[in-house]
mmCIF file of C-alpha atoms and ligand atoms in Angstrom:
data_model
loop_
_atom_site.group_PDB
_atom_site.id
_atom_site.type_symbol
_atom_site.label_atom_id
_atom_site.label_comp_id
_atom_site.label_asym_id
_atom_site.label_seq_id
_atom_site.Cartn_x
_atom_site.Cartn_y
_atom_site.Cartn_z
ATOM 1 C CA UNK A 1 23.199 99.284 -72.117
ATOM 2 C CA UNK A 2 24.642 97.673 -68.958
ATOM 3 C CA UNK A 3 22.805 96.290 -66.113
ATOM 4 C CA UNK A 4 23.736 98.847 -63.783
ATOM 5 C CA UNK A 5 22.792 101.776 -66.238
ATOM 6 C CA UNK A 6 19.327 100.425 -66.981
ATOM 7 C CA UNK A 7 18.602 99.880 -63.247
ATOM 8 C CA UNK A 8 20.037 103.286 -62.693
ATOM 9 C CA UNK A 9 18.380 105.107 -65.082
ATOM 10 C CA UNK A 10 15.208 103.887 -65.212
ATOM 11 C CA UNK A 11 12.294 105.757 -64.897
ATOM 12 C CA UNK A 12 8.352 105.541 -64.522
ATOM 13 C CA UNK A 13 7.297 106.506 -68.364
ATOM 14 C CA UNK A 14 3.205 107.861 -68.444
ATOM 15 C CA UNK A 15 3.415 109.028 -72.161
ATOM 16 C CA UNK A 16 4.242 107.233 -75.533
ATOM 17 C CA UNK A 17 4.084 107.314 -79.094
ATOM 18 C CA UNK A 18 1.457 105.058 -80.374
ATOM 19 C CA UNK A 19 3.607 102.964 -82.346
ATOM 20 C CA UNK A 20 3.429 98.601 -82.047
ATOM 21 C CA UNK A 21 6.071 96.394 -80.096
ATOM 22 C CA UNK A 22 7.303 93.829 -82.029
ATOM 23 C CA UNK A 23 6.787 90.204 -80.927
ATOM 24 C CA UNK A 24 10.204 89.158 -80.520
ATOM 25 C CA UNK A 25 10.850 92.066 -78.105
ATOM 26 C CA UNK A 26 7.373 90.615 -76.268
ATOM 27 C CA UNK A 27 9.274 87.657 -76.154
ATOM 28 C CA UNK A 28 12.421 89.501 -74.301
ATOM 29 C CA UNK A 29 10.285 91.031 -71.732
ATOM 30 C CA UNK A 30 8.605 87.770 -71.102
ATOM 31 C CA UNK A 31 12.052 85.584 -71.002
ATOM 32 C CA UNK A 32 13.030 88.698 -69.095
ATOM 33 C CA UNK A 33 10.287 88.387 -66.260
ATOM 34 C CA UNK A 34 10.549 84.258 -66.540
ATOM 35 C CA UNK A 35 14.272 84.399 -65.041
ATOM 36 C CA UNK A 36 13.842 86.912 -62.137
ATOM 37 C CA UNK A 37 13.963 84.548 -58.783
ATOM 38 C CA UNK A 38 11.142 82.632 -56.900
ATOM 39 C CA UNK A 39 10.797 80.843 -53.969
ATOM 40 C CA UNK A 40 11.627 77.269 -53.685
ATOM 41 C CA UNK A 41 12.182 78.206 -57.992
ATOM 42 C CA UNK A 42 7.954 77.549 -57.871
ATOM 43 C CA UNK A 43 7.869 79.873 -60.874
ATOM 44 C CA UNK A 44 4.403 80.872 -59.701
ATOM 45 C CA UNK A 45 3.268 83.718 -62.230
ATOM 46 C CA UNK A 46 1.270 83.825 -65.410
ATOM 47 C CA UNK A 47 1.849 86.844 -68.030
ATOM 48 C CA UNK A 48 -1.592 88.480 -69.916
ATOM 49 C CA UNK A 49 -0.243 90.401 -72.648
ATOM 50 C CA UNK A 50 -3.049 93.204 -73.692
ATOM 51 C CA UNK A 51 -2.909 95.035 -76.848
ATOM 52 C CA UNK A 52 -6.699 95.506 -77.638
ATOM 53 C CA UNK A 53 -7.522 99.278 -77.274
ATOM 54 C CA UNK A 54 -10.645 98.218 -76.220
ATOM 55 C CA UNK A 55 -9.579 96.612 -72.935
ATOM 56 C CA UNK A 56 -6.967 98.817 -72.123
ATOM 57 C CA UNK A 57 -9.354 101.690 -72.356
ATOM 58 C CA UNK A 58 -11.709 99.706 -69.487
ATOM 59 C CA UNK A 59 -9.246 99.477 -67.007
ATOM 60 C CA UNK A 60 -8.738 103.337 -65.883
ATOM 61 C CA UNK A 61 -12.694 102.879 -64.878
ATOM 62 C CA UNK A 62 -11.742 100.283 -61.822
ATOM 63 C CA UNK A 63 -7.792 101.751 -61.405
ATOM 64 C CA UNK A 64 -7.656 105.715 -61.068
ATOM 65 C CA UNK A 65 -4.338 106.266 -62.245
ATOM 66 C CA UNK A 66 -4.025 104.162 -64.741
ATOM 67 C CA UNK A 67 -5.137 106.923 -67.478
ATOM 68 C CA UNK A 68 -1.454 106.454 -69.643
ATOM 69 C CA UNK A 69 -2.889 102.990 -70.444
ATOM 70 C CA UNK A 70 -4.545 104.752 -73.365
ATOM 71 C CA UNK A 71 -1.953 105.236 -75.320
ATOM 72 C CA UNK A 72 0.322 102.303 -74.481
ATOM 73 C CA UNK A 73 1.214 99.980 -76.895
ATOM 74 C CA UNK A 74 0.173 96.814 -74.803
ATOM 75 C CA UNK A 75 0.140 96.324 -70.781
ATOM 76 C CA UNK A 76 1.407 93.026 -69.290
ATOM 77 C CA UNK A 77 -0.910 92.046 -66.287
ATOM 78 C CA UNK A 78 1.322 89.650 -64.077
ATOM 79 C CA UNK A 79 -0.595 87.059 -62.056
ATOM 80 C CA UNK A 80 0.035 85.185 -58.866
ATOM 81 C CA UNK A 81 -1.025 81.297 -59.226
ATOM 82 C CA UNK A 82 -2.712 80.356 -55.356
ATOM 83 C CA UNK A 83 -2.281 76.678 -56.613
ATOM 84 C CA UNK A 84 1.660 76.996 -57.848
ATOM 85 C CA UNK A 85 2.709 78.701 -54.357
ATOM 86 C CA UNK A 86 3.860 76.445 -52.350
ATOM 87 C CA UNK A 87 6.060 78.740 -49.957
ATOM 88 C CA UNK A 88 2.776 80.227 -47.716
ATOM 89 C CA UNK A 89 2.581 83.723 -49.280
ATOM 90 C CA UNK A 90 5.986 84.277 -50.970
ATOM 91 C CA UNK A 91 4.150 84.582 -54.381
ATOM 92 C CA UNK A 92 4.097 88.072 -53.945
ATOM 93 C CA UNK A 93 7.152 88.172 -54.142
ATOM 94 C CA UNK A 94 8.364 86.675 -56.626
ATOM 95 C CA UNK A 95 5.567 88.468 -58.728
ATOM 96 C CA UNK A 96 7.552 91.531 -57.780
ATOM 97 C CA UNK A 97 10.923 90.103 -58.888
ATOM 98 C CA UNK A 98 8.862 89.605 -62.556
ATOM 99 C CA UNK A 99 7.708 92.839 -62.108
ATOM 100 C CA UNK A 100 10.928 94.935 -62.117
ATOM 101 C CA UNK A 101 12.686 92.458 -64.261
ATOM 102 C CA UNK A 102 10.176 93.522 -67.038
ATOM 103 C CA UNK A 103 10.866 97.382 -65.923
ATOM 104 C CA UNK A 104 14.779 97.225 -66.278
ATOM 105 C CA UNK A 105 14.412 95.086 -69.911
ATOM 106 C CA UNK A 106 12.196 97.642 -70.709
ATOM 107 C CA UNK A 107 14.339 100.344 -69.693
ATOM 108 C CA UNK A 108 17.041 98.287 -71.348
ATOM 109 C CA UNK A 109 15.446 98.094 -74.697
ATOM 110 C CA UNK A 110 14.646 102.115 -74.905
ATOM 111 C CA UNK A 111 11.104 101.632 -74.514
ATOM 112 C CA UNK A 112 9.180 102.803 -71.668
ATOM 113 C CA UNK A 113 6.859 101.645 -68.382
ATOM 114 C CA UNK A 114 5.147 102.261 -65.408
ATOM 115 C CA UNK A 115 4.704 99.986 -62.479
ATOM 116 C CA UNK A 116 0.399 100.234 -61.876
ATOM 117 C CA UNK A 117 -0.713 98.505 -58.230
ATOM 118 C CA UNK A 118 -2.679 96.025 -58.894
ATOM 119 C CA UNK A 119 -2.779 93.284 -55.688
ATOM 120 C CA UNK A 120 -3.725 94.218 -53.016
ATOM 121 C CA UNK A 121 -6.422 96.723 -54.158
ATOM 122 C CA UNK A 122 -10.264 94.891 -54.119
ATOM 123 C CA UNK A 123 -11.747 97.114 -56.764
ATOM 124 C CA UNK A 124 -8.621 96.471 -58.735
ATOM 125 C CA UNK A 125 -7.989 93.284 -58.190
ATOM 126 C CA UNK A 126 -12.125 92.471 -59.223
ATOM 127 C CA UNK A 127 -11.638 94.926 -62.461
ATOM 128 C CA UNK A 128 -9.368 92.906 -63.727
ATOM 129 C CA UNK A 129 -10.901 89.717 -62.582
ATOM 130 C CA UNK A 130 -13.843 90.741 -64.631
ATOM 131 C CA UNK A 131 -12.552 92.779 -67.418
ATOM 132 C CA UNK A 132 -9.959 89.217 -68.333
ATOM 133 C CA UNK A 133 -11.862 86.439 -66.910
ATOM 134 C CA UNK A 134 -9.230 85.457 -64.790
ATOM 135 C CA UNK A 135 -10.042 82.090 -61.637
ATOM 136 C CA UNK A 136 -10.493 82.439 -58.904
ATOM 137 C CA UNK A 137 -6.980 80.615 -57.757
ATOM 138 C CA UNK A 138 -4.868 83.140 -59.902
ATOM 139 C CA UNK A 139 -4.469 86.485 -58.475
ATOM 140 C CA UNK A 140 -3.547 89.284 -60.786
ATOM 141 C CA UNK A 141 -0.604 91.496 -58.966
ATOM 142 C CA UNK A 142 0.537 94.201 -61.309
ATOM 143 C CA UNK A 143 -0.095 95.791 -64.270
ATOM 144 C CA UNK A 144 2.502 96.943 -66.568
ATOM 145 C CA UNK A 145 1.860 99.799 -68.799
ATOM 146 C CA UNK A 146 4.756 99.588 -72.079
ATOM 147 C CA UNK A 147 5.150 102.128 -74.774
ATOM 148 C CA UNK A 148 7.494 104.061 -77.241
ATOM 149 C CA UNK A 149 8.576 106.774 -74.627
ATOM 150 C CA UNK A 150 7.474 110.295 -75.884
ATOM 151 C CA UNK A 151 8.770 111.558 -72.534
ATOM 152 C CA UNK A 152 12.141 111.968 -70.873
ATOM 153 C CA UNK A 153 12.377 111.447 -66.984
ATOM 154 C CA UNK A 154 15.877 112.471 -65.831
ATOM 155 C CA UNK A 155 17.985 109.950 -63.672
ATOM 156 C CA UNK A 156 17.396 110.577 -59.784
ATOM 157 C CA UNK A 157 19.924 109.646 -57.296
ATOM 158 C CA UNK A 158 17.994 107.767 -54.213
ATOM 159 C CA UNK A 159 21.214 106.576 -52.320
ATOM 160 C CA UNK A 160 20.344 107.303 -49.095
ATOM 161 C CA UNK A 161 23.445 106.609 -46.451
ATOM 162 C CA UNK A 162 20.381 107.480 -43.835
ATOM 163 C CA UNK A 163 18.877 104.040 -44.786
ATOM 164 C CA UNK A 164 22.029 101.595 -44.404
ATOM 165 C CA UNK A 165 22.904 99.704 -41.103
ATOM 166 C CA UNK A 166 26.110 97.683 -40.679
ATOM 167 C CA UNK A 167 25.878 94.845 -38.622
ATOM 168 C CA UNK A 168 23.128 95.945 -36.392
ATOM 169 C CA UNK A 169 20.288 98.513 -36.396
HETATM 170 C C1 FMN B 201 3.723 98.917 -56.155
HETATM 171 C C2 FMN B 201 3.719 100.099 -57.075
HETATM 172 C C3 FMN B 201 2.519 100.623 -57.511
HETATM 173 C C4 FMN B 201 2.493 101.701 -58.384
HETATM 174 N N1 FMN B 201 1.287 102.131 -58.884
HETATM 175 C C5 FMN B 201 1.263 103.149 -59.775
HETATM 176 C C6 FMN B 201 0.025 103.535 -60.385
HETATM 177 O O1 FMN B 201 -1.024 102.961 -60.098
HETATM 178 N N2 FMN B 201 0.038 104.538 -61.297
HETATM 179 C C7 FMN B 201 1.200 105.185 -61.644
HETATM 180 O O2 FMN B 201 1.146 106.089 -62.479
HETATM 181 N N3 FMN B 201 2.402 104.831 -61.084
HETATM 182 C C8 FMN B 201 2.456 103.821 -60.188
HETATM 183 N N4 FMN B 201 3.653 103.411 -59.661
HETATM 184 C C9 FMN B 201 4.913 104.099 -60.062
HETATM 185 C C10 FMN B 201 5.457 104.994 -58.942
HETATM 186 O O3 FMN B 201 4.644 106.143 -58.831
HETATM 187 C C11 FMN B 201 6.919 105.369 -59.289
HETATM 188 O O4 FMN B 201 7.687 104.205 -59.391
HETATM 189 C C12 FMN B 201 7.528 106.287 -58.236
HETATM 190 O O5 FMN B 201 6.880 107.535 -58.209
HETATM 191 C C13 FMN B 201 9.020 106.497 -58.464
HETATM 192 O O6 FMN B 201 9.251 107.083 -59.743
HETATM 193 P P1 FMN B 201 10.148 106.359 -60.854
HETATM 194 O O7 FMN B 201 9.499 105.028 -61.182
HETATM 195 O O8 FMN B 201 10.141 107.297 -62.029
HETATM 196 O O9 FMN B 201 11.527 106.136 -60.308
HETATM 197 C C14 FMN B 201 3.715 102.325 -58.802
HETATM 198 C C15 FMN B 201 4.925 101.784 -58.345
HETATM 199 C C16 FMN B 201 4.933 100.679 -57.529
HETATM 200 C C17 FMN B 201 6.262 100.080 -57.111
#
């Protein structure tokens, strides 16, 4: 699958087929996420892979609509590091690039995701604190849920001419 066609089709998955991701595809999300752009290239994001039933199962009692979690294969929580940002703020963005890189491999690789808000969210944001033990300095932004898709979400068209300004507003 191209670039364009995974961006193009992709779509928010909520329900999957219980079935294991292997590591090496772990690994191509991850490279995946590590390449998307960042400020001043400050690189400023950490990856928590969950695939303990256990903790997945906690989170949809802090994040209310986060219920697909349950039968996802693992989540990736990306986190913004307070001490690697050195750009006043821009960490959120480039949490964001991570974020939709992971999406579009996903998509890519025939598997299936939804985006779930973490940041900026208190209760979230403390659920996950406690539920991962994450410091203080490292903020956790979003929350990937990744499965075997046992759903199919049609491609929507979103070009909007409404939306596009040439060379002033
Ligand atoms: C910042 C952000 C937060 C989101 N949070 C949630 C969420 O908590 N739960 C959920 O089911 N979907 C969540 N979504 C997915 C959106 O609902 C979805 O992307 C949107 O409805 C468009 O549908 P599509 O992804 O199928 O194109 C989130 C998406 C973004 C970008």
């Amino acid at each position: 699958m191209d670039a364009i066609e995974a961006i193009l089709s992709r779509r928010s998955i909520r329900k999957y087929n219980k079935k294991p991701i292997p590591d090496n595809v772990i690994k191509e999300l991850l490279e995946a996420a590590m390449s998307a752009p960042s400020a001043g290239n400050e690189q400023p994001w950490h990856f928590i892979i969950i695939d303990d039933p256990q903790i997945l199962s906690e989170v949809p009692t802090f994040h209310n609509h986060a219920q697909m979690l349950k039968d996802a294969s693992l989540a990736i929580l990306i986190c913004g590091d307070k001490n690697l940002d050195k750009h006043n703020g821009m960490w959120v963005q480039d949490c964001s690039a991570a974020t939709e890189n992971i999406l579009i491999a996903v998509r890519a690789k025939e598997l299936g995701a939804v985006w779930l808000g973490i940041f900026p969210r208190k209760e979230r944001i403390k659920g996950m604190r406690q539920l991962l033990n994450i410091p203080e300095h490292v903020m956790p932004f979003s929350l990937i849920s990744i499965g075997h898709p046992a759903e199919k979400q049609g491609r929507v068209n979103r070009y909007n001419t409404s939306r596009i300004h040439y060379n002033k507003w």
